[in-house]
Amino acid sequence: MRAFVNEEACAVTAPAAPLLALGRLFVVATPIGNLEDLSARALKVLNEVAVIAAEDTRHSARLMQHFGISTPLVACHEHNERDQGGRFLARLQAGDDLALISDAGTPLISDPGYHLVRQARAAGITVVPVPGACALIAALSAAGLPSDRFIFEGFLPAKTAARRARLEQVKEESRTLIFYEAPHRILESLEDMREVFGGERPAVLARELTKAFETLKGSPLAELCAWVAGDSNQQRGECVVLVAGWQAPEGEAAVSVEALRVLNLLLEEMPLKRAAALAAEITGVRKNLLYQVALQQQKSV
Ligand code: SAM
């Protein structure tokens, strides 16, 4: 349908400014090692956008060269992301499509991009994910630890006290735990995990994923520490640490919160055996099970 029926009248008024479509911001995952992991869609988007906002333009120039992409690169890293945001927004608002990439993997995942994405969405810009490589997901997919529920903790603090405090916070987390770590701190971090979570806790070290020396080593934390300490090659390259979630001591999970409450109240007043017997009478839970739970609790104090 035409906007104006009276063409004569239109001719004497100023021409209506064309309605500019807003550009879109594509958040594009790039490989974490193996360049063949760049998706066909990522390649198409990187070729077609007006500009690529890159964490490190020199680093990404090599990727662009490899794929013959000539789209201009503009720096968008943690130090300029907030200030540059306005410049990128202006281009998006002028109708240019932009791609955001980081040095490797998925932008925003322990990488810059959060501020730009937030600003773009707040300004009504369509933000389009172009998924691909992500070290934590690649590691989880091959680690053999429960993958139905997990938490990603990113990088642990560099200083020992802060790192241990962070580990203490997730000590009784039942979901699989995933951490990123730098190679020069991998041994210290694994040792802290062994101290805080216990040497028996199953863990997996996923190193150099998708690269020539890809290694996935799964064993209890005590063994994993000894293995990494004894082989300096395991202290090189990029790594992800996955740790099995906390499991309640055997029996405890089968005892209701109410039965545990009764047991613990009685334990304050009488010896363990008597408390277990009385708690069993009150709650209907087996005496032996309550006895074992009380014993476990005493051991872990
Ligand atoms: N955005 C990236 C992603 O999607 O995984 C993560 C960037 S973060 C700055 C870098 C960290 O990711 C590394 O220190 C390491 O913990 C992990 N990482 C990246 N590439 C890896 C690889 N090929 N193998 C194992 N871990 C990797």
mmCIF file of C-alpha atoms and ligand atoms in Angstrom:
data_model
loop_
_atom_site.group_PDB
_atom_site.id
_atom_site.type_symbol
_atom_site.label_atom_id
_atom_site.label_comp_id
_atom_site.label_asym_id
_atom_site.label_seq_id
_atom_site.Cartn_x
_atom_site.Cartn_y
_atom_site.Cartn_z
ATOM 1 C CA MET A 1 0.000 0.000 0.000
ATOM 2 C CA ARG A 2 1.246 3.518 -0.846
ATOM 3 C CA ALA A 3 1.781 5.922 2.031
ATOM 4 C CA PHE A 4 0.494 8.997 0.177
ATOM 5 C CA VAL A 5 -2.454 9.237 -2.204
ATOM 6 C CA ASN A 6 -1.999 12.887 -3.066
ATOM 7 C CA GLU A 7 1.271 12.858 -4.995
ATOM 8 C CA GLU A 8 1.089 16.526 -5.834
ATOM 9 C CA ALA A 9 0.892 17.447 -2.168
ATOM 10 C CA CYS A 10 3.768 15.164 -1.415
ATOM 11 C CA ALA A 11 5.939 16.718 -4.042
ATOM 12 C CA VAL A 12 5.888 20.100 -2.341
ATOM 13 C CA THR A 13 6.675 18.782 1.154
ATOM 14 C CA ALA A 14 10.150 17.647 2.188
ATOM 15 C CA PRO A 15 10.774 14.011 1.247
ATOM 16 C CA ALA A 16 10.218 11.669 4.199
ATOM 17 C CA ALA A 17 13.522 10.376 5.597
ATOM 18 C CA PRO A 18 13.853 6.702 4.721
ATOM 19 C CA LEU A 19 13.284 4.475 7.728
ATOM 20 C CA LEU A 20 16.679 2.953 8.540
ATOM 21 C CA ALA A 21 16.646 -0.615 9.759
ATOM 22 C CA LEU A 22 18.825 -1.107 12.829
ATOM 23 C CA GLY A 23 21.885 -3.276 12.406
ATOM 24 C CA ARG A 24 22.265 -6.560 14.294
ATOM 25 C CA LEU A 25 25.007 -7.580 16.707
ATOM 26 C CA PHE A 26 26.219 -11.143 16.036
ATOM 27 C CA VAL A 27 28.041 -12.804 18.945
ATOM 28 C CA VAL A 28 30.271 -15.263 17.120
ATOM 29 C CA ALA A 29 32.166 -18.190 18.673
ATOM 30 C CA THR A 30 35.600 -18.893 17.175
ATOM 31 C CA PRO A 31 37.782 -22.032 17.572
ATOM 32 C CA ILE A 32 39.623 -22.863 20.831
ATOM 33 C CA GLY A 33 42.428 -24.585 18.944
ATOM 34 C CA ASN A 34 41.366 -26.521 15.880
ATOM 35 C CA LEU A 35 40.505 -24.006 13.157
ATOM 36 C CA GLU A 36 38.130 -26.498 11.540
ATOM 37 C CA ASP A 37 35.774 -25.799 14.428
ATOM 38 C CA LEU A 38 34.776 -22.442 12.921
ATOM 39 C CA SER A 39 31.230 -23.059 11.715
ATOM 40 C CA ALA A 40 30.072 -22.362 8.171
ATOM 41 C CA ARG A 41 27.559 -19.877 9.589
ATOM 42 C CA ALA A 42 30.255 -18.060 11.600
ATOM 43 C CA LEU A 43 32.346 -17.752 8.435
ATOM 44 C CA LYS A 44 29.405 -16.318 6.504
ATOM 45 C CA VAL A 45 28.568 -13.794 9.230
ATOM 46 C CA LEU A 46 32.199 -12.675 9.632
ATOM 47 C CA ASN A 47 32.406 -12.126 5.890
ATOM 48 C CA GLU A 48 29.149 -10.213 5.636
ATOM 49 C CA VAL A 49 29.124 -7.825 8.618
ATOM 50 C CA ALA A 50 30.413 -4.259 8.246
ATOM 51 C CA VAL A 51 32.898 -4.539 11.084
ATOM 52 C CA ILE A 52 34.202 -7.122 13.570
ATOM 53 C CA ALA A 53 34.708 -6.043 17.191
ATOM 54 C CA ALA A 54 37.624 -8.210 18.362
ATOM 55 C CA GLU A 55 39.239 -8.680 21.787
ATOM 56 C CA ASP A 56 42.723 -8.500 20.239
ATOM 57 C CA THR A 57 42.809 -7.372 16.626
ATOM 58 C CA ARG A 58 46.351 -8.675 16.014
ATOM 59 C CA HIS A 59 45.420 -12.105 17.335
ATOM 60 C CA SER A 60 42.205 -12.275 15.299
ATOM 61 C CA ALA A 61 43.956 -10.989 12.166
ATOM 62 C CA ARG A 62 45.601 -14.429 11.890
ATOM 63 C CA LEU A 63 42.195 -16.150 11.960
ATOM 64 C CA MET A 64 40.861 -13.721 9.342
ATOM 65 C CA GLN A 65 43.888 -14.298 7.154
ATOM 66 C CA HIS A 66 43.502 -18.066 7.402
ATOM 67 C CA PHE A 67 39.897 -17.861 6.210
ATOM 68 C CA GLY A 68 40.436 -15.037 3.724
ATOM 69 C CA ILE A 69 38.078 -12.678 5.581
ATOM 70 C CA SER A 70 38.723 -9.005 4.804
ATOM 71 C CA THR A 71 36.113 -7.407 7.117
ATOM 72 C CA PRO A 72 37.718 -4.566 9.163
ATOM 73 C CA LEU A 73 38.609 -5.411 12.776
ATOM 74 C CA VAL A 74 38.118 -2.908 15.619
ATOM 75 C CA ALA A 75 39.391 -3.476 19.165
ATOM 76 C CA CYS A 76 36.808 -4.294 21.811
ATOM 77 C CA HIS A 77 38.550 -5.496 24.973
ATOM 78 C CA GLU A 78 37.933 -5.228 28.701
ATOM 79 C CA HIS A 79 39.720 -1.851 28.931
ATOM 80 C CA ASN A 80 37.813 -0.041 26.192
ATOM 81 C CA GLU A 81 34.571 -2.007 26.024
ATOM 82 C CA ARG A 82 32.490 0.451 28.058
ATOM 83 C CA ASP A 83 33.917 3.561 26.354
ATOM 84 C CA GLN A 84 33.813 2.129 22.837
ATOM 85 C CA GLY A 85 30.273 0.871 23.362
ATOM 86 C CA GLY A 86 28.832 4.192 22.161
ATOM 87 C CA ARG A 87 30.789 4.011 18.919
ATOM 88 C CA PHE A 88 29.611 0.493 18.183
ATOM 89 C CA LEU A 89 26.037 1.410 19.101
ATOM 90 C CA ALA A 90 26.124 4.374 16.726
ATOM 91 C CA ARG A 91 27.107 2.070 13.866
ATOM 92 C CA LEU A 92 24.410 -0.445 14.787
ATOM 93 C CA GLN A 93 21.859 2.345 14.971
ATOM 94 C CA ALA A 94 23.004 3.571 11.563
ATOM 95 C CA GLY A 95 22.120 0.149 10.162
ATOM 96 C CA ASP A 96 25.493 -1.627 10.124
ATOM 97 C CA ASP A 97 25.640 -5.277 11.186
ATOM 98 C CA LEU A 98 28.510 -5.988 13.621
ATOM 99 C CA ALA A 99 30.146 -9.201 14.816
ATOM 100 C CA LEU A 100 31.708 -9.590 18.244
ATOM 101 C CA ILE A 101 34.504 -12.150 18.672
ATOM 102 C CA SER A 102 37.037 -12.928 21.394
ATOM 103 C CA ASP A 103 40.502 -14.469 21.093
ATOM 104 C CA ALA A 104 39.075 -17.985 21.312
ATOM 105 C CA GLY A 105 35.782 -19.687 22.002
ATOM 106 C CA THR A 106 32.543 -17.986 22.922
ATOM 107 C CA PRO A 107 32.646 -14.231 23.700
ATOM 108 C CA LEU A 108 31.468 -13.253 27.225
ATOM 109 C CA ILE A 109 32.477 -16.664 28.637
ATOM 110 C CA SER A 110 35.430 -15.486 30.785
ATOM 111 C CA ASP A 111 35.971 -13.026 27.918
ATOM 112 C CA PRO A 112 34.904 -9.439 27.088
ATOM 113 C CA GLY A 113 31.572 -8.566 25.504
ATOM 114 C CA TYR A 114 29.098 -8.381 28.375
ATOM 115 C CA HIS A 115 28.895 -4.565 28.426
ATOM 116 C CA LEU A 116 28.477 -4.285 24.671
ATOM 117 C CA VAL A 117 25.751 -6.943 24.563
ATOM 118 C CA ARG A 118 23.954 -5.298 27.482
ATOM 119 C CA GLN A 119 24.154 -1.836 25.919
ATOM 120 C CA ALA A 120 22.992 -3.150 22.550
ATOM 121 C CA ARG A 121 19.982 -4.951 24.000
ATOM 122 C CA ALA A 122 19.073 -1.913 26.088
ATOM 123 C CA ALA A 123 19.120 0.152 22.881
ATOM 124 C CA GLY A 124 16.720 -2.253 21.170
ATOM 125 C CA ILE A 125 19.366 -3.831 18.919
ATOM 126 C CA THR A 126 18.813 -7.475 17.971
ATOM 127 C CA VAL A 127 21.638 -9.584 19.402
ATOM 128 C CA VAL A 128 22.161 -12.861 17.556
ATOM 129 C CA PRO A 129 24.225 -15.736 19.004
ATOM 130 C CA VAL A 130 26.320 -17.717 16.517
ATOM 131 C CA PRO A 131 27.292 -20.682 18.705
ATOM 132 C CA GLY A 132 30.416 -22.785 18.434
ATOM 133 C CA ALA A 133 33.444 -23.780 20.484
ATOM 134 C CA CYS A 134 33.453 -23.206 24.245
ATOM 135 C CA ALA A 135 36.122 -24.867 26.388
ATOM 136 C CA LEU A 136 33.876 -25.617 29.380
ATOM 137 C CA ILE A 137 31.209 -27.301 27.252
ATOM 138 C CA ALA A 138 33.791 -29.241 25.198
ATOM 139 C CA ALA A 139 35.408 -30.440 28.450
ATOM 140 C CA LEU A 140 32.089 -31.391 30.045
ATOM 141 C CA SER A 141 30.960 -33.262 26.934
ATOM 142 C CA ALA A 142 33.940 -35.625 27.154
ATOM 143 C CA ALA A 143 34.735 -35.757 30.902
ATOM 144 C CA GLY A 144 32.327 -38.496 31.908
ATOM 145 C CA LEU A 145 31.156 -36.598 35.004
ATOM 146 C CA PRO A 146 27.437 -35.901 35.559
ATOM 147 C CA SER A 147 26.439 -33.344 32.942
ATOM 148 C CA ASP A 148 22.729 -32.929 33.694
ATOM 149 C CA ARG A 149 23.467 -30.178 36.231
ATOM 150 C CA PHE A 150 26.719 -28.237 36.539
ATOM 151 C CA ILE A 151 28.075 -24.885 37.649
ATOM 152 C CA PHE A 152 30.778 -22.849 35.952
ATOM 153 C CA GLU A 153 33.022 -20.955 38.359
ATOM 154 C CA GLY A 154 35.289 -19.314 35.737
ATOM 155 C CA PHE A 155 38.803 -18.532 36.993
ATOM 156 C CA LEU A 156 39.586 -18.961 40.694
ATOM 157 C CA PRO A 157 41.321 -16.074 42.499
ATOM 158 C CA ALA A 158 45.102 -16.030 42.014
ATOM 159 C CA LYS A 159 45.963 -15.707 45.735
ATOM 160 C CA THR A 160 45.858 -18.847 47.864
ATOM 161 C CA ALA A 161 43.679 -17.536 50.713
ATOM 162 C CA ALA A 162 41.024 -16.107 48.373
ATOM 163 C CA ARG A 163 41.128 -19.231 46.210
ATOM 164 C CA ARG A 164 40.575 -21.529 49.186
ATOM 165 C CA ALA A 165 37.772 -19.308 50.458
ATOM 166 C CA ARG A 166 36.052 -19.584 47.055
ATOM 167 C CA LEU A 167 36.489 -23.365 47.053
ATOM 168 C CA GLU A 168 35.024 -23.553 50.581
ATOM 169 C CA GLN A 169 31.897 -21.802 49.259
ATOM 170 C CA VAL A 170 31.258 -24.615 46.768
ATOM 171 C CA LYS A 171 32.537 -27.516 48.859
ATOM 172 C CA GLU A 172 29.051 -28.958 49.385
ATOM 173 C CA GLU A 173 27.727 -28.105 45.925
ATOM 174 C CA SER A 174 26.127 -31.251 44.499
ATOM 175 C CA ARG A 175 26.359 -30.218 40.828
ATOM 176 C CA THR A 176 29.501 -30.873 38.757
ATOM 177 C CA LEU A 177 31.954 -27.981 39.234
ATOM 178 C CA ILE A 178 33.841 -26.487 36.283
ATOM 179 C CA PHE A 179 36.830 -24.137 36.568
ATOM 180 C CA TYR A 180 39.162 -22.433 34.097
ATOM 181 C CA GLU A 181 42.782 -22.235 35.187
ATOM 182 C CA ALA A 182 46.044 -20.822 33.879
ATOM 183 C CA PRO A 183 48.848 -23.364 33.357
ATOM 184 C CA HIS A 184 51.243 -21.716 35.844
ATOM 185 C CA ARG A 185 48.671 -22.069 38.626
ATOM 186 C CA ILE A 186 47.198 -25.468 37.761
ATOM 187 C CA LEU A 187 49.168 -27.439 40.349
ATOM 188 C CA GLU A 188 48.510 -24.989 43.202
ATOM 189 C CA SER A 189 44.813 -24.934 42.369
ATOM 190 C CA LEU A 190 44.513 -28.718 42.165
ATOM 191 C CA GLU A 191 46.289 -28.993 45.530
ATOM 192 C CA ASP A 192 43.870 -26.528 47.086
ATOM 193 C CA MET A 193 40.954 -28.496 45.628
ATOM 194 C CA ARG A 194 42.371 -31.680 47.143
ATOM 195 C CA GLU A 195 42.674 -29.951 50.541
ATOM 196 C CA VAL A 196 39.178 -28.477 50.486
ATOM 197 C CA PHE A 197 37.157 -31.171 48.641
ATOM 198 C CA GLY A 198 39.172 -34.183 49.843
ATOM 199 C CA GLY A 199 41.591 -36.389 47.884
ATOM 200 C CA GLU A 200 38.893 -38.945 47.060
ATOM 201 C CA ARG A 201 36.668 -36.560 45.071
ATOM 202 C CA PRO A 202 36.603 -37.583 41.356
ATOM 203 C CA ALA A 203 37.950 -34.913 38.986
ATOM 204 C CA VAL A 204 39.006 -34.474 35.370
ATOM 205 C CA LEU A 205 41.761 -32.295 33.937
ATOM 206 C CA ALA A 206 40.933 -31.355 30.318
ATOM 207 C CA ARG A 207 44.008 -29.837 28.671
ATOM 208 C CA GLU A 208 44.708 -28.444 25.198
ATOM 209 C CA LEU A 209 41.265 -29.390 23.894
ATOM 210 C CA THR A 210 41.014 -29.742 20.104
ATOM 211 C CA LYS A 211 44.816 -29.310 19.809
ATOM 212 C CA ALA A 212 47.720 -31.690 19.123
ATOM 213 C CA PHE A 213 48.346 -32.534 22.791
ATOM 214 C CA GLU A 214 44.730 -32.837 23.874
ATOM 215 C CA THR A 215 44.544 -34.710 27.196
ATOM 216 C CA LEU A 216 41.600 -35.671 29.375
ATOM 217 C CA LYS A 217 42.724 -37.301 32.602
ATOM 218 C CA GLY A 218 40.156 -38.427 35.133
ATOM 219 C CA SER A 219 41.010 -39.647 38.644
ATOM 220 C CA PRO A 220 40.454 -38.790 42.320
ATOM 221 C CA LEU A 221 41.943 -35.381 43.192
ATOM 222 C CA ALA A 222 44.847 -36.851 45.210
ATOM 223 C CA GLU A 223 45.993 -38.940 42.232
ATOM 224 C CA LEU A 224 45.434 -36.110 39.787
ATOM 225 C CA CYS A 225 47.666 -33.807 41.878
ATOM 226 C CA ALA A 226 50.427 -36.412 42.026
ATOM 227 C CA TRP A 227 50.185 -36.982 38.260
ATOM 228 C CA VAL A 228 50.395 -33.276 37.414
ATOM 229 C CA ALA A 229 53.194 -32.711 39.967
ATOM 230 C CA GLY A 230 55.188 -35.574 38.450
ATOM 231 C CA ASP A 231 54.924 -34.465 34.804
ATOM 232 C CA SER A 232 55.745 -30.862 33.957
ATOM 233 C CA ASN A 233 54.094 -31.304 30.526
ATOM 234 C CA GLN A 234 50.756 -31.395 32.335
ATOM 235 C CA GLN A 235 51.475 -27.904 33.677
ATOM 236 C CA ARG A 236 51.529 -26.397 30.186
ATOM 237 C CA GLY A 237 48.858 -25.227 27.782
ATOM 238 C CA GLU A 238 45.251 -24.339 28.444
ATOM 239 C CA CYS A 239 43.141 -26.286 30.876
ATOM 240 C CA VAL A 240 39.727 -26.837 32.353
ATOM 241 C CA VAL A 241 39.248 -28.588 35.702
ATOM 242 C CA LEU A 242 36.026 -30.464 36.381
ATOM 243 C CA VAL A 243 35.202 -31.815 39.835
ATOM 244 C CA ALA A 244 32.350 -34.154 40.727
ATOM 245 C CA GLY A 245 29.718 -32.568 42.932
ATOM 246 C CA TRP A 246 29.493 -33.276 46.653
ATOM 247 C CA GLN A 247 27.582 -36.359 47.685
ATOM 248 C CA ALA A 248 25.990 -36.729 51.103
ATOM 249 C CA PRO A 249 27.712 -39.456 53.164
ATOM 250 C CA GLU A 250 26.059 -42.802 52.561
ATOM 251 C CA GLY A 251 22.787 -43.125 54.436
ATOM 252 C CA GLU A 252 22.418 -39.421 55.168
ATOM 253 C CA ALA A 253 20.528 -38.808 51.924
ATOM 254 C CA ALA A 254 18.016 -41.531 52.858
ATOM 255 C CA VAL A 255 17.228 -39.886 56.203
ATOM 256 C CA SER A 256 14.661 -37.100 56.156
ATOM 257 C CA VAL A 257 15.524 -33.602 57.364
ATOM 258 C CA GLU A 258 13.071 -34.095 60.250
ATOM 259 C CA ALA A 259 14.672 -37.384 61.349
ATOM 260 C CA LEU A 260 18.113 -35.719 61.236
ATOM 261 C CA ARG A 261 16.791 -32.845 63.344
ATOM 262 C CA VAL A 262 15.460 -35.237 65.996
ATOM 263 C CA LEU A 263 18.677 -37.247 65.971
ATOM 264 C CA ASN A 264 20.840 -34.144 66.384
ATOM 265 C CA LEU A 265 18.686 -32.818 69.250
ATOM 266 C CA LEU A 266 19.001 -36.128 71.088
ATOM 267 C CA LEU A 267 22.743 -36.316 70.397
ATOM 268 C CA GLU A 268 23.159 -33.106 72.395
ATOM 269 C CA GLU A 269 21.613 -34.802 75.445
ATOM 270 C CA MET A 270 22.758 -38.450 75.403
ATOM 271 C CA PRO A 271 25.299 -40.939 74.051
ATOM 272 C CA LEU A 272 25.237 -41.868 70.375
ATOM 273 C CA LYS A 273 23.769 -45.361 70.718
ATOM 274 C CA ARG A 274 20.909 -44.238 72.957
ATOM 275 C CA ALA A 275 20.192 -41.199 70.740
ATOM 276 C CA ALA A 276 19.993 -43.394 67.627
ATOM 277 C CA ALA A 277 17.630 -45.850 69.368
ATOM 278 C CA LEU A 278 15.324 -43.122 70.666
ATOM 279 C CA ALA A 279 15.353 -41.213 67.342
ATOM 280 C CA ALA A 280 14.409 -44.471 65.601
ATOM 281 C CA GLU A 281 11.417 -44.905 67.932
ATOM 282 C CA ILE A 282 10.262 -41.324 67.376
ATOM 283 C CA THR A 283 10.757 -41.125 63.603
ATOM 284 C CA GLY A 284 10.301 -44.721 62.443
ATOM 285 C CA VAL A 285 13.687 -44.646 60.628
ATOM 286 C CA ARG A 286 15.848 -47.785 61.089
ATOM 287 C CA LYS A 287 17.991 -47.588 64.259
ATOM 288 C CA ASN A 288 21.103 -48.861 62.493
ATOM 289 C CA LEU A 289 20.835 -46.278 59.729
ATOM 290 C CA LEU A 290 20.536 -43.444 62.257
ATOM 291 C CA TYR A 291 23.473 -44.890 64.188
ATOM 292 C CA GLN A 292 25.634 -44.898 61.012
ATOM 293 C CA VAL A 293 24.632 -41.340 60.146
ATOM 294 C CA ALA A 294 25.501 -40.135 63.661
ATOM 295 C CA LEU A 295 28.861 -41.900 63.434
ATOM 296 C CA GLN A 296 29.598 -40.279 60.046
ATOM 297 C CA GLN A 297 28.722 -36.870 61.440
ATOM 298 C CA GLN A 298 31.068 -37.342 64.393
ATOM 299 C CA LYS A 299 33.903 -38.355 62.047
ATOM 300 C CA SER A 300 33.477 -35.343 59.800
ATOM 301 C CA VAL A 301 33.606 -32.810 62.691
HETATM 302 N N1 SAM B 1 35.755 -17.761 25.816
HETATM 303 C C1 SAM B 1 36.509 -18.978 26.011
HETATM 304 C C2 SAM B 1 35.568 -20.181 25.940
HETATM 305 O O1 SAM B 1 34.517 -20.074 25.322
HETATM 306 O O2 SAM B 1 35.903 -21.236 26.472
HETATM 307 C C3 SAM B 1 37.316 -18.934 27.279
HETATM 308 C C4 SAM B 1 38.289 -17.809 27.339
HETATM 309 S S1 SAM B 1 39.231 -17.764 28.796
HETATM 310 C C5 SAM B 1 40.075 -16.224 28.649
HETATM 311 C C6 SAM B 1 40.560 -18.834 28.460
HETATM 312 C C7 SAM B 1 40.511 -20.102 29.298
HETATM 313 O O3 SAM B 1 39.623 -21.042 28.703
HETATM 314 C C8 SAM B 1 41.830 -20.836 29.395
HETATM 315 O O4 SAM B 1 42.652 -20.307 30.429
HETATM 316 C C9 SAM B 1 41.394 -22.247 29.705
HETATM 317 O O5 SAM B 1 41.057 -22.374 31.064
HETATM 318 C C10 SAM B 1 40.121 -22.345 28.846
HETATM 319 N N2 SAM B 1 40.466 -22.841 27.498
HETATM 320 C C11 SAM B 1 40.440 -22.145 26.354
HETATM 321 N N3 SAM B 1 40.818 -22.931 25.335
HETATM 322 C C12 SAM B 1 41.077 -24.157 25.843
HETATM 323 C C13 SAM B 1 41.502 -25.395 25.294
HETATM 324 N N4 SAM B 1 41.775 -25.525 24.009
HETATM 325 N N5 SAM B 1 41.646 -26.445 26.135
HETATM 326 C C14 SAM B 1 41.386 -26.325 27.444
HETATM 327 N N6 SAM B 1 40.993 -25.173 28.006
HETATM 328 C C15 SAM B 1 40.842 -24.109 27.228
#
